[in-house]
Coordinates of C-alpha atoms in Angstrom, one line a residue:
X1 CA 0.0 0.0 0.0
X2 CA 1.5 3.3 -1.1
X3 CA 1.7 6.3 1.2
X4 CA 1.6 10.1 0.9
X5 CA 3.9 11.5 3.5
X6 CA 4.3 15.2 4.5
X7 CA 7.5 16.5 6.0
X8 CA 7.3 19.8 7.9
X9 CA 9.5 21.8 10.3
X10 CA 7.8 22.1 13.7
X11 CA 9.8 25.1 14.9
X12 CA 10.9 28.4 13.3
X13 CA 12.6 26.6 10.4
X14 CA 16.1 25.3 9.8
X15 CA 15.3 22.0 11.5
X16 CA 17.1 19.9 8.9
X17 CA 14.2 19.0 6.6
X18 CA 16.3 18.9 3.4
X19 CA 18.5 16.0 4.6
X20 CA 15.5 14.0 5.8
X21 CA 13.7 14.5 2.5
X22 CA 16.7 13.4 0.6
X23 CA 17.2 10.4 2.9
X24 CA 13.7 8.9 2.5
X25 CA 13.2 9.6 -1.2
X26 CA 14.7 6.3 -2.0
X27 CA 11.2 5.0 -1.6
X28 CA 9.2 7.6 -3.6
X29 CA 8.4 8.4 -7.2
X30 CA 8.1 12.1 -6.6
X31 CA 8.7 14.9 -4.2
X32 CA 6.4 17.9 -4.1
X33 CA 7.1 21.4 -2.9
X34 CA 3.8 23.1 -1.9
X35 CA 4.5 26.5 -0.4
X36 CA 7.1 29.3 0.1
X37 CA 9.7 30.2 -2.4
X38 CA 13.5 30.6 -2.6
X39 CA 13.5 32.1 0.9
X40 CA 13.9 28.5 2.0
X41 CA 17.3 26.9 2.3
X42 CA 17.7 23.1 2.4
X43 CA 21.3 21.9 2.9
X44 CA 22.2 18.3 2.0
X45 CA 25.6 16.6 2.6
X46 CA 26.4 13.4 0.7
X47 CA 29.8 11.8 0.8
X48 CA 31.2 15.1 2.1
X49 CA 29.7 17.1 -0.7
X50 CA 27.4 19.9 0.3
X51 CA 24.4 21.0 -1.9
X52 CA 22.1 23.9 -0.9
X53 CA 18.7 24.0 -2.5
X54 CA 16.3 26.9 -2.2
X55 CA 13.4 26.2 -4.6
X56 CA 13.9 22.8 -6.2
X57 CA 12.6 19.9 -4.1
X58 CA 15.3 18.0 -2.2
X59 CA 14.6 14.8 -4.1
X60 CA 16.5 16.1 -7.1
X61 CA 19.7 14.4 -5.9
X62 CA 17.9 11.0 -6.4
X63 CA 18.3 10.1 -10.1
X64 CA 14.8 8.5 -10.7
X65 CA 12.7 10.9 -8.5
X66 CA 10.3 13.4 -10.1
X67 CA 10.4 16.8 -8.5
X68 CA 7.2 18.8 -8.6
X69 CA 6.6 22.4 -7.7
X70 CA 3.0 23.0 -6.8
X71 CA 0.9 26.0 -7.2
X72 CA 1.3 27.1 -3.5
X73 CA 4.9 28.0 -4.3
X74 CA 5.8 31.6 -5.5
X75 CA 8.5 31.2 -8.1
X76 CA 11.4 33.3 -9.1
X77 CA 12.6 32.2 -12.6
X78 CA 16.0 33.9 -12.0
X79 CA 16.5 31.9 -8.7
X80 CA 15.3 28.7 -10.5
X81 CA 17.7 29.0 -13.4
X82 CA 20.6 29.8 -11.1
X83 CA 19.9 26.7 -9.0
X84 CA 19.6 24.6 -12.1
X85 CA 22.9 25.9 -13.3
X86 CA 24.6 25.1 -10.0
X87 CA 23.2 21.5 -10.1
X88 CA 24.4 21.0 -13.7
X89 CA 27.9 22.3 -12.7
X90 CA 27.8 19.7 -9.8
X91 CA 27.0 16.9 -12.3
X92 CA 23.3 16.5 -11.2
X93 CA 21.1 15.6 -14.2
X94 CA 17.7 17.3 -13.8
X95 CA 16.5 16.9 -17.4
X96 CA 12.9 15.8 -17.6
X97 CA 12.6 15.5 -13.8
X98 CA 11.5 19.0 -12.7
X99 CA 7.9 20.0 -13.3
X100 CA 6.2 23.3 -12.4
X101 CA 2.5 24.1 -11.9
X102 CA 1.1 26.8 -14.4
X103 CA -0.6 28.3 -11.4
X104 CA 2.6 29.2 -9.5
X105 CA 2.7 33.0 -8.9
X106 CA 5.8 34.6 -10.4
X107 CA 8.2 36.6 -8.2
X108 CA 9.2 39.7 -10.3
X109 CA 11.9 42.4 -9.8
X110 CA 9.3 44.9 -8.5
X111 CA 8.4 42.4 -5.7
X112 CA 12.0 42.4 -4.5
X113 CA 12.2 46.2 -4.7
X114 CA 9.0 46.5 -2.6
X115 CA 10.2 43.9 -0.1
X116 CA 13.4 45.8 0.5
X117 CA 11.9 49.2 0.5
X118 CA 9.4 48.2 3.1
X119 CA 12.0 46.7 5.4
X120 CA 14.1 49.8 5.1
X121 CA 11.1 52.0 6.0
X122 CA 10.3 49.9 9.0
X123 CA 13.8 50.5 10.5
X124 CA 14.2 48.8 13.9
X125 CA 10.6 47.4 13.5
X126 CA 11.7 45.4 10.4
X127 CA 10.3 41.8 10.3
X128 CA 13.6 40.4 9.1
X129 CA 12.4 39.1 5.7
X130 CA 15.0 37.6 3.3
X131 CA 14.3 40.4 0.9
X132 CA 13.5 38.0 -1.9
X133 CA 10.0 39.4 -2.7
X134 CA 8.1 36.5 -1.2
X135 CA 5.5 38.6 0.7
X136 CA 4.7 41.0 -2.1
X137 CA 4.3 38.1 -4.6
X138 CA 1.8 36.4 -2.2
X139 CA 0.0 39.8 -1.8
X140 CA -0.5 40.1 -5.6
X141 CA -1.8 36.5 -5.7
X142 CA -4.4 37.3 -3.0
X143 CA -5.3 40.6 -4.7
X144 CA -5.8 38.7 -8.0
X145 CA -3.4 40.9 -9.9
X146 CA -0.4 38.5 -9.8
X147 CA 1.2 37.0 -12.9
X148 CA 1.5 33.2 -13.0
X149 CA 3.8 30.8 -14.8
X150 CA 1.0 29.8 -17.1
X151 CA 0.6 33.4 -18.3
X152 CA 4.0 33.1 -20.0
X153 CA 2.5 30.8 -22.6
X154 CA 0.7 33.8 -24.2
X155 CA 3.4 36.5 -24.6
X156 CA 1.1 39.3 -25.9
X157 CA -1.4 38.9 -23.0
X158 CA 1.6 38.5 -20.5
X159 CA 3.1 41.8 -21.7
X160 CA -0.3 43.6 -21.2
X161 CA -0.8 42.2 -17.7
X162 CA 2.8 43.1 -16.8
X163 CA 2.4 46.7 -17.9
X164 CA -0.7 47.1 -15.8
X165 CA 0.7 45.6 -12.6
X166 CA 4.1 47.4 -13.0
X167 CA 2.3 50.7 -13.4
X168 CA 0.6 50.0 -10.1
X169 CA 3.7 49.0 -8.2
X170 CA 6.1 51.6 -9.7
X171 CA 3.7 54.3 -8.5
X172 CA 4.1 53.0 -4.9
X173 CA 7.9 52.7 -5.3
X174 CA 8.3 56.3 -6.6
X175 CA 5.7 58.2 -4.6
X176 CA 5.5 56.4 -1.3
X177 CA 8.9 54.7 -0.8
X178 CA 10.8 57.4 -2.7
X179 CA 12.9 54.9 -4.5
X180 CA 13.6 54.1 -8.2
X181 CA 10.9 52.4 -10.3
X182 CA 11.6 49.2 -12.2
X183 CA 12.1 49.4 -15.9
X184 CA 9.2 47.8 -17.8
X185 CA 10.9 46.9 -21.1
X186 CA 13.9 45.4 -19.4
X187 CA 11.7 43.4 -17.1
X188 CA 9.6 42.1 -20.0
X189 CA 12.6 41.2 -22.1
X190 CA 14.4 39.4 -19.3
X191 CA 11.3 37.5 -18.2
X192 CA 10.4 36.3 -21.8
X193 CA 14.0 35.1 -22.2
X194 CA 13.9 33.1 -19.0
X195 CA 10.5 31.7 -19.9
X196 CA 11.9 29.9 -23.0
X197 CA 13.9 27.6 -20.6
X198 CA 11.0 27.2 -18.1
X199 CA 8.1 26.7 -20.5
X200 CA 8.9 23.0 -21.2
X201 CA 8.6 22.3 -17.4
X202 CA 5.1 23.6 -17.1
X203 CA 2.8 20.7 -16.2
X204 CA -0.6 20.1 -14.5
X205 CA 1.0 19.2 -11.1
X206 CA -2.3 18.3 -9.4
X207 CA -3.2 15.9 -12.2
X208 CA 0.3 14.3 -12.0
X209 CA 0.0 13.8 -8.3
X210 CA -3.3 12.1 -8.6
X211 CA -2.0 9.9 -11.3
X212 CA 0.8 8.8 -8.9
X213 CA -1.9 8.1 -6.3
X214 CA -3.9 6.0 -8.8
X215 CA -0.8 4.1 -9.7
X216 CA -0.3 3.3 -6.0
X217 CA 3.0 5.1 -5.8
X218 CA 4.7 6.8 -2.8
X219 CA 4.8 10.6 -2.8
X220 CA 6.6 12.9 -0.4
X221 CA 5.4 16.5 0.3
X222 CA 8.3 18.8 1.3
X223 CA 7.5 21.8 3.5
X224 CA 9.7 24.9 3.7
X225 CA 10.4 27.1 6.7
X226 CA 8.7 26.0 10.0
X227 CA 5.2 25.8 11.5
X228 CA 5.8 28.6 13.9
X229 CA 6.3 30.9 10.8
X230 CA 2.9 30.0 9.4
X231 CA 1.0 33.2 8.3
X232 CA -2.0 32.1 10.5
X233 CA -0.6 30.0 13.3
X234 CA 2.8 31.6 13.7
X235 CA 4.2 34.5 15.9
X236 CA 2.4 37.1 13.8
X237 CA 3.6 39.5 12.3
X238 CA 7.0 37.9 12.5
X239 CA 6.0 35.1 10.1
X240 CA 6.4 34.2 6.5
X241 CA 3.6 34.7 3.9
X242 CA 2.4 31.2 3.4
X243 CA 0.9 28.3 5.2
X244 CA 3.9 26.3 6.5
X245 CA 1.8 23.7 8.4
X246 CA 0.9 20.3 7.0
X247 CA -2.4 21.7 5.7
X248 CA -0.4 23.7 3.2
X249 CA 0.4 20.4 1.5
X250 CA -3.3 20.1 0.6
X251 CA -4.0 23.7 -0.5
X252 CA -0.6 24.1 -2.3
X253 CA -0.7 20.9 -4.3
X254 CA -4.3 19.9 -4.9
X255 CA -4.5 16.6 -3.0
X256 CA -7.5 16.0 -0.6
X257 CA -7.2 16.0 3.2
X258 CA -7.8 12.2 3.3
X259 CA -4.9 11.6 0.9
X260 CA -2.3 12.4 3.5
X261 CA -1.3 9.2 5.4
X262 CA 1.6 10.3 7.7
X263 CA 3.1 13.6 8.9
X264 CA 6.8 13.6 9.9
X265 CA 7.6 16.5 12.2
X266 CA 11.2 17.6 12.1
X267 CA 12.4 18.8 15.5
X268 CA 15.8 20.2 16.1
X269 CA 17.2 19.0 19.5
X270 CA 17.4 22.7 20.5
X271 CA 15.7 25.8 19.0
X272 CA 16.8 28.3 16.5
X273 CA 15.3 31.4 14.8
X274 CA 16.5 33.7 12.0
X275 CA 15.4 37.3 11.8
X276 CA 13.2 39.3 14.1
X277 CA 10.4 38.1 16.4
X278 CA 9.9 36.7 19.9
X279 CA 12.0 33.7 21.1
X280 CA 11.3 32.9 24.8
X281 CA 14.1 30.3 25.3
X282 CA 16.8 32.3 23.4
X283 CA 20.3 32.2 24.8
X284 CA 21.4 35.5 23.4
X285 CA 24.9 35.6 21.8
X286 CA 26.2 38.0 19.1
X287 CA 28.9 36.5 16.9
X288 CA 30.0 39.9 15.6
X289 CA 31.0 41.2 19.0
X290 CA 31.7 37.7 20.5
X291 CA 29.5 38.6 23.5
X292 CA 26.5 37.0 25.2
X293 CA 25.5 33.6 26.6
X294 CA 28.2 30.9 26.3
X295 CA 25.8 28.1 25.7
X296 CA 24.1 30.1 23.0
X297 CA 27.6 30.5 21.5
X298 CA 28.3 26.8 21.7
X299 CA 25.0 25.8 20.1
X300 CA 25.6 28.3 17.3
X301 CA 29.2 27.4 16.7
X302 CA 28.9 23.6 16.9
X303 CA 25.6 23.6 15.0
X304 CA 27.0 26.0 12.4
X305 CA 23.9 28.0 12.7
X306 CA 24.0 30.4 9.8
X307 CA 21.1 30.6 7.3
X308 CA 21.5 28.7 4.1
X309 CA 19.6 31.4 2.2
X310 CA 20.8 34.6 3.8
X311 CA 24.0 33.6 5.7
X312 CA 22.6 35.4 8.8
X313 CA 23.4 34.2 12.2
X314 CA 20.6 32.1 13.7
X315 CA 19.5 32.9 17.2
X316 CA 19.8 29.8 19.5
X317 CA 18.1 28.5 22.6
X318 CA 16.7 25.6 24.5
X319 CA 14.0 23.2 23.3
X320 CA 10.6 24.8 23.8
X321 CA 7.7 22.4 24.4
X322 CA 5.1 25.1 24.8
X323 CA 5.4 25.9 21.1
X324 CA 6.1 22.4 20.1
X325 CA 2.9 21.0 21.6
X326 CA 0.9 23.4 19.6
X327 CA 2.9 22.6 16.5
X328 CA 2.3 18.9 16.9
X329 CA -1.5 19.5 17.2
X330 CA -1.9 21.9 14.2
X331 CA 0.2 19.7 12.0
X332 CA -1.4 16.3 13.1
X333 CA 2.2 15.0 13.5
X334 CA 2.4 11.2 13.3
X335 CA 6.1 10.8 14.3
X336 CA 9.2 12.9 15.1
X337 CA 12.5 13.1 13.4
X338 CA 15.0 14.5 15.9
X339 CA 17.9 16.4 14.3
X340 CA 21.3 17.8 15.5
X341 CA 21.4 15.7 18.7
X342 CA 25.2 15.7 18.3
X343 CA 25.3 19.5 18.8
X344 CA 24.4 18.9 22.5
X345 CA 27.2 16.5 23.0
X346 CA 29.5 18.8 25.0
X347 CA 26.9 20.2 27.4
X348 CA 26.9 19.3 31.1
X349 CA 23.3 20.2 31.7
X350 CA 20.4 20.5 29.2
X351 CA 17.2 22.4 29.7
X352 CA 13.7 21.9 28.2
X353 CA 11.0 24.6 28.5
X354 CA 7.7 23.0 29.6
X355 CA 5.7 26.1 30.4
X356 CA 5.7 29.9 30.4
X357 CA 5.1 32.4 33.1
X358 CA 2.9 35.2 31.8
X359 CA 1.2 37.9 33.8
X360 CA 2.0 36.0 37.0
X361 CA 0.4 32.9 35.7
X362 CA 1.8 29.6 34.5
X363 CA 0.6 28.7 31.0
X364 CA 1.3 25.6 28.8
X365 CA -0.3 27.0 25.6
X366 CA 1.4 29.7 23.6
X367 CA 0.2 33.3 23.7
X368 CA -2.0 34.7 21.0
X369 CA 0.6 37.0 19.3
X370 CA 4.1 38.2 19.3
X371 CA 3.5 40.7 22.1
X372 CA 2.5 37.8 24.4
X373 CA 5.5 35.7 23.4
X374 CA 7.8 38.7 24.1
X375 CA 6.5 39.0 27.7
X376 CA 6.6 35.2 28.4
X377 CA 9.2 33.8 30.7
X378 CA 10.2 30.2 30.2
X379 CA 9.9 27.5 32.9
X380 CA 12.4 24.7 32.6
X381 CA 13.1 21.2 33.6
X382 CA 16.8 20.2 33.7
X383 CA 18.4 17.0 32.5
X384 CA 22.0 15.8 32.7
X385 CA 24.0 16.0 29.5
X386 CA 26.0 13.0 28.2
X387 CA 29.3 14.8 27.3
X388 CA 30.2 12.1 24.8
X389 CA 30.1 12.0 21.0
X390 CA 26.9 10.8 19.3
X391 CA 28.1 11.8 15.8
X392 CA 27.3 9.1 13.2
X393 CA 25.7 6.7 15.6
X394 CA 23.2 4.5 13.8
X395 CA 22.2 2.1 16.5
X396 CA 20.0 3.3 19.4
X397 CA 21.7 1.0 21.9
X398 CA 25.0 2.7 21.2
X399 CA 23.8 6.1 22.4
X400 CA 24.9 7.3 25.9
X401 CA 22.2 6.7 28.5
X402 CA 21.6 10.4 29.2
X403 CA 21.1 10.9 25.4
X404 CA 18.5 8.1 25.4
X405 CA 16.8 9.7 28.4
X406 CA 16.6 13.0 26.5
X407 CA 15.0 11.3 23.5
X408 CA 12.6 9.4 25.8
X409 CA 11.7 12.7 27.6
X410 CA 10.8 14.2 24.2
X411 CA 8.6 11.3 23.4
X412 CA 6.9 11.5 26.9
X413 CA 6.3 15.3 26.6
X414 CA 4.9 15.0 23.0
X415 CA 3.1 11.7 23.3
X416 CA 4.7 10.9 19.9
X417 CA 7.4 8.4 18.8
X418 CA 10.9 9.6 17.7
X419 CA 10.9 7.6 14.4
X420 CA 14.1 9.0 13.0
X421 CA 17.2 10.3 14.7
X422 CA 19.8 12.4 12.8
X423 CA 23.3 12.3 14.3
X424 CA 25.2 14.3 11.7
X425 CA 24.9 16.2 8.4
X426 CA 25.7 13.2 6.2
X427 CA 22.9 11.2 4.6
X428 CA 24.1 8.0 6.3
X429 CA 24.5 9.6 9.7
X430 CA 20.9 8.7 10.6
X431 CA 19.1 6.2 12.8
X432 CA 15.8 5.1 11.4
X433 CA 13.6 3.5 14.1
X434 CA 10.4 3.5 12.0
X435 CA 10.4 4.4 8.3
X436 CA 7.5 6.7 7.4
X437 CA 6.9 4.7 4.3
X438 CA 6.9 1.3 6.0
X439 CA 3.6 -0.6 6.3

């Protein structure tokens, strides 16, 4: 019996989804991206060789796997072509294996200009976007003025639509943000040139997915970012512009809710966050000035916590079960993949946040918005560390006893099994206790 499995990040992103997608795609016919854009960064390490993907599904490194970009993804053709070029240079054959929905909204140069102009205007109140135009592209989609991949198939109509929408956005750029407008003719010419490469990839993705289902073939749905950045469920307004929860796999690809068989929630063994927004368990450390919390420094240094997309330093802190419990609920998580356990190897004591104190009350459910999060104080339980290497361990019995206890505590607090354990960046540095595609 075939399965449809969704992989999502349960925290603020950067949990290690790309490696896990690559790992278990040996059992699938296709991998589907269903939301976000090239603001995601999925890092894969195979035989010491690192590949960073931003837009193309992580299954592209498996020779026989089809990679599908669903209509929930906002697509930058410039980013796509750059990524394809990097894969080709690395010897990865993508020919005939990448397909794109005609309903994907296009990210255009004016979206990027708007994104950056807004962040600059916000100053210290900036959200911390990647500046890649993701939010403005989703805005155009919702406002029903956005251009889509399928529009490229009719150049005359595309040119007319582009002129109209650029007139609208250039007015805002010039008159409100006091910045330079984007040139229409240059944008049109560049876009049509890029389109010649992309057009052969345009496919009815929803139909193809349902054909795989009819053929009783396994499908993996790959989420980007993390559930706590969801536009509806996240720490608003410090969120991304799409639905990063498992429900986004349905709305962003065209499958039905009953088509999903298993949701694998990726949990980093500690917590990280990039950009602005509240972070109750943060252990503040600034790499530029080499000042702040020493454990925060160790987590960031050992874990190499710098964004794959932006290169920005990630903020680090203890595992937060107030947010995780909510994440497990809203994603209907079936099992956990615990990543970066090895980053904790050197710590004498490890903490887990199990509740917050807010307005002199103890709460176990997250606050409504970013303001509530910012005022919340974490309440911890402490566990002894193992101070021994877990790197590359592929047998559960070989783990240090305190490491086993930490994993079992996570299972106890979540009431979910840890089905996969990642003990290093390499594909084979993984312990699979229960394969998501097993019967």
